[in-house]
Amino acid sequence: PADPLSPQEHGLDFQRLLDASAYKEMYRQDMIRWGEEKRRADPGFFCRTAVEGAAQPVWVVSDTRRLSDVEWFRDVYGDVVQTVRVVATEETRKRRNWVFVTGVDDAESECGLDQGVAFDWVITNDGDKRSLDDQLEMLLRSLRGRL
């Protein structure tokens, strides 16, 4: 479609938009455009939507897309926020069928947090299950200590 869209407004399969499929890629640029328009009108739109109706003693924020998202969570929830970045090498991502798309993978929605953000946790997910489990266990121990 030519106009920006949301999955709900256009009958898209939300679950399929979450995976690494051709279906997602077909709508990805339009979804990014739609998201940018929403953020310009209201920088906290997606953050408020994500937490609507929820109350937690600790907030683990792991899939923000913009510095403004990280700042929103830190401003609203303060010290109970723990930011988590999950990283994988480009080689690992390619093994998982990721293909770089100019105009999408170099857009702010994909790389806006690559610099200038001090994450509380950086988790490496390159396919080493033991390493991943160890990292997640450290994170969980820290979170339990905050409860």
Coordinates of C-alpha atoms in Angstrom, one line a residue:
P1 CA 0.0 0.0 0.0
A2 CA 1.1 3.6 -0.7
D3 CA -0.1 5.1 2.6
P4 CA 1.5 4.4 6.0
L5 CA -0.4 1.7 7.8
S6 CA -0.8 -0.2 11.0
P7 CA -1.5 -3.9 11.2
Q8 CA -4.8 -3.4 12.9
E9 CA -6.0 -0.8 10.4
H10 CA -5.1 -2.9 7.3
G11 CA -5.9 -6.5 8.4
L12 CA -2.3 -7.6 8.4
D13 CA -1.2 -10.8 10.3
F14 CA 0.6 -9.3 13.3
Q15 CA 2.3 -12.6 14.2
R16 CA 3.8 -12.9 10.7
L17 CA 5.1 -9.3 11.0
L18 CA 7.2 -10.4 14.0
D19 CA 9.2 -13.1 12.1
A20 CA 11.9 -12.9 9.5
S21 CA 9.7 -13.7 6.5
A22 CA 9.0 -12.4 3.1
Y23 CA 5.6 -11.4 4.4
K24 CA 7.2 -9.0 6.9
E25 CA 9.6 -7.6 4.3
M26 CA 6.7 -6.8 2.0
Y27 CA 5.2 -4.4 4.5
R28 CA 8.3 -3.3 6.4
Q29 CA 9.0 0.0 4.8
D30 CA 5.4 1.1 5.0
M31 CA 5.3 0.1 8.7
I32 CA 8.4 2.1 9.4
R33 CA 6.9 5.1 7.6
W34 CA 3.7 4.7 9.7
G35 CA 5.7 4.4 12.9
E36 CA 7.7 7.6 12.1
E37 CA 4.5 9.5 11.6
K38 CA 3.1 8.3 14.9
R39 CA 6.4 9.2 16.7
R40 CA 6.5 12.7 15.2
A41 CA 3.0 13.3 16.4
D42 CA 3.6 11.7 19.8
P43 CA 7.1 10.5 20.8
G44 CA 5.6 8.3 23.7
F45 CA 2.9 6.7 21.6
F46 CA 4.4 3.2 21.3
C47 CA 5.9 3.2 24.8
R48 CA 2.5 4.0 26.4
T49 CA 0.8 1.5 24.2
A50 CA 3.3 -1.2 25.2
V51 CA 2.7 -0.7 29.0
E52 CA -1.0 0.1 29.0
G53 CA -2.6 -1.5 32.0
A54 CA 0.6 -3.0 33.3
A55 CA 2.3 -2.4 36.6
Q56 CA 5.7 -4.0 37.4
P57 CA 8.2 -3.7 40.2
V58 CA 11.0 -3.8 37.6
W59 CA 10.7 -2.9 33.9
V60 CA 13.0 -4.9 31.5
V61 CA 13.1 -2.9 28.3
S62 CA 14.6 -4.9 25.5
D63 CA 13.1 -4.0 22.1
T64 CA 13.1 -0.2 21.9
R65 CA 13.8 1.3 18.6
R66 CA 14.8 4.9 19.4
L67 CA 16.7 6.9 22.0
S68 CA 13.4 8.7 22.7
D69 CA 11.9 5.3 23.7
V70 CA 14.7 4.6 26.1
E71 CA 14.4 8.1 27.5
W72 CA 10.7 7.7 27.9
F73 CA 11.0 4.6 30.0
R74 CA 13.8 6.1 32.1
D75 CA 11.8 9.3 32.6
V76 CA 8.5 7.5 33.5
Y77 CA 9.9 4.6 35.6
G78 CA 13.3 5.8 36.7
D79 CA 15.5 3.4 38.6
V80 CA 13.2 0.4 38.1
V81 CA 14.1 0.3 34.4
Q82 CA 16.7 -2.1 33.2
T83 CA 17.6 -1.7 29.5
V84 CA 18.7 -4.8 27.6
R85 CA 20.3 -4.9 24.2
V86 CA 20.6 -8.3 22.4
V87 CA 23.3 -8.4 19.8
A88 CA 24.5 -11.0 17.2
T89 CA 27.3 -10.8 14.7
E90 CA 26.4 -10.1 11.1
E91 CA 27.6 -13.6 10.2
T92 CA 25.2 -15.1 12.8
R93 CA 22.4 -12.9 11.5
K94 CA 23.1 -14.1 7.9
R95 CA 23.0 -17.7 9.1
R96 CA 19.5 -16.9 10.4
N97 CA 18.5 -15.8 6.9
W98 CA 18.9 -12.0 7.5
V99 CA 19.6 -10.1 4.3
F100 CA 20.6 -6.4 4.5
V101 CA 18.0 -4.1 2.7
T102 CA 19.1 -0.6 2.0
G103 CA 16.6 2.0 3.3
V104 CA 15.3 -0.5 5.8
D105 CA 18.2 -2.0 7.8
D106 CA 20.1 1.3 7.8
A107 CA 17.1 3.3 8.9
E108 CA 16.8 4.7 12.4
S109 CA 14.2 2.1 13.3
E110 CA 16.9 -0.6 12.9
C111 CA 20.1 1.2 14.0
G112 CA 19.0 4.3 16.0
L113 CA 20.4 2.7 19.2
D114 CA 23.7 1.5 17.8
Q115 CA 25.5 4.5 19.4
G116 CA 25.0 6.9 22.2
V117 CA 23.0 4.6 24.6
A118 CA 24.4 3.1 27.8
F119 CA 22.4 -0.1 28.1
D120 CA 22.3 -1.8 31.5
W121 CA 22.8 -5.2 29.9
V122 CA 24.1 -6.3 26.6
I123 CA 23.3 -10.0 25.8
T124 CA 25.2 -11.7 23.0
N125 CA 23.1 -14.3 21.0
D126 CA 25.4 -15.9 18.5
G127 CA 24.0 -19.4 18.9
D128 CA 26.1 -20.5 21.9
K129 CA 23.3 -21.8 24.1
R130 CA 25.4 -22.1 27.2
S131 CA 26.8 -18.6 26.9
L132 CA 23.3 -17.2 26.3
D133 CA 21.9 -19.2 29.3
D134 CA 24.7 -17.9 31.5
Q135 CA 24.1 -14.3 30.5
L136 CA 20.4 -14.6 31.0
E137 CA 20.9 -16.2 34.4
M138 CA 23.1 -13.2 35.5
L139 CA 20.3 -10.9 34.3
L140 CA 17.6 -12.8 36.2
R141 CA 19.7 -12.9 39.4
S142 CA 20.1 -9.1 39.2
L143 CA 16.4 -8.6 38.6
R144 CA 15.5 -10.9 41.5
G145 CA 17.7 -8.8 43.7
R146 CA 15.7 -5.7 42.8
L147 CA 12.4 -7.2 43.8

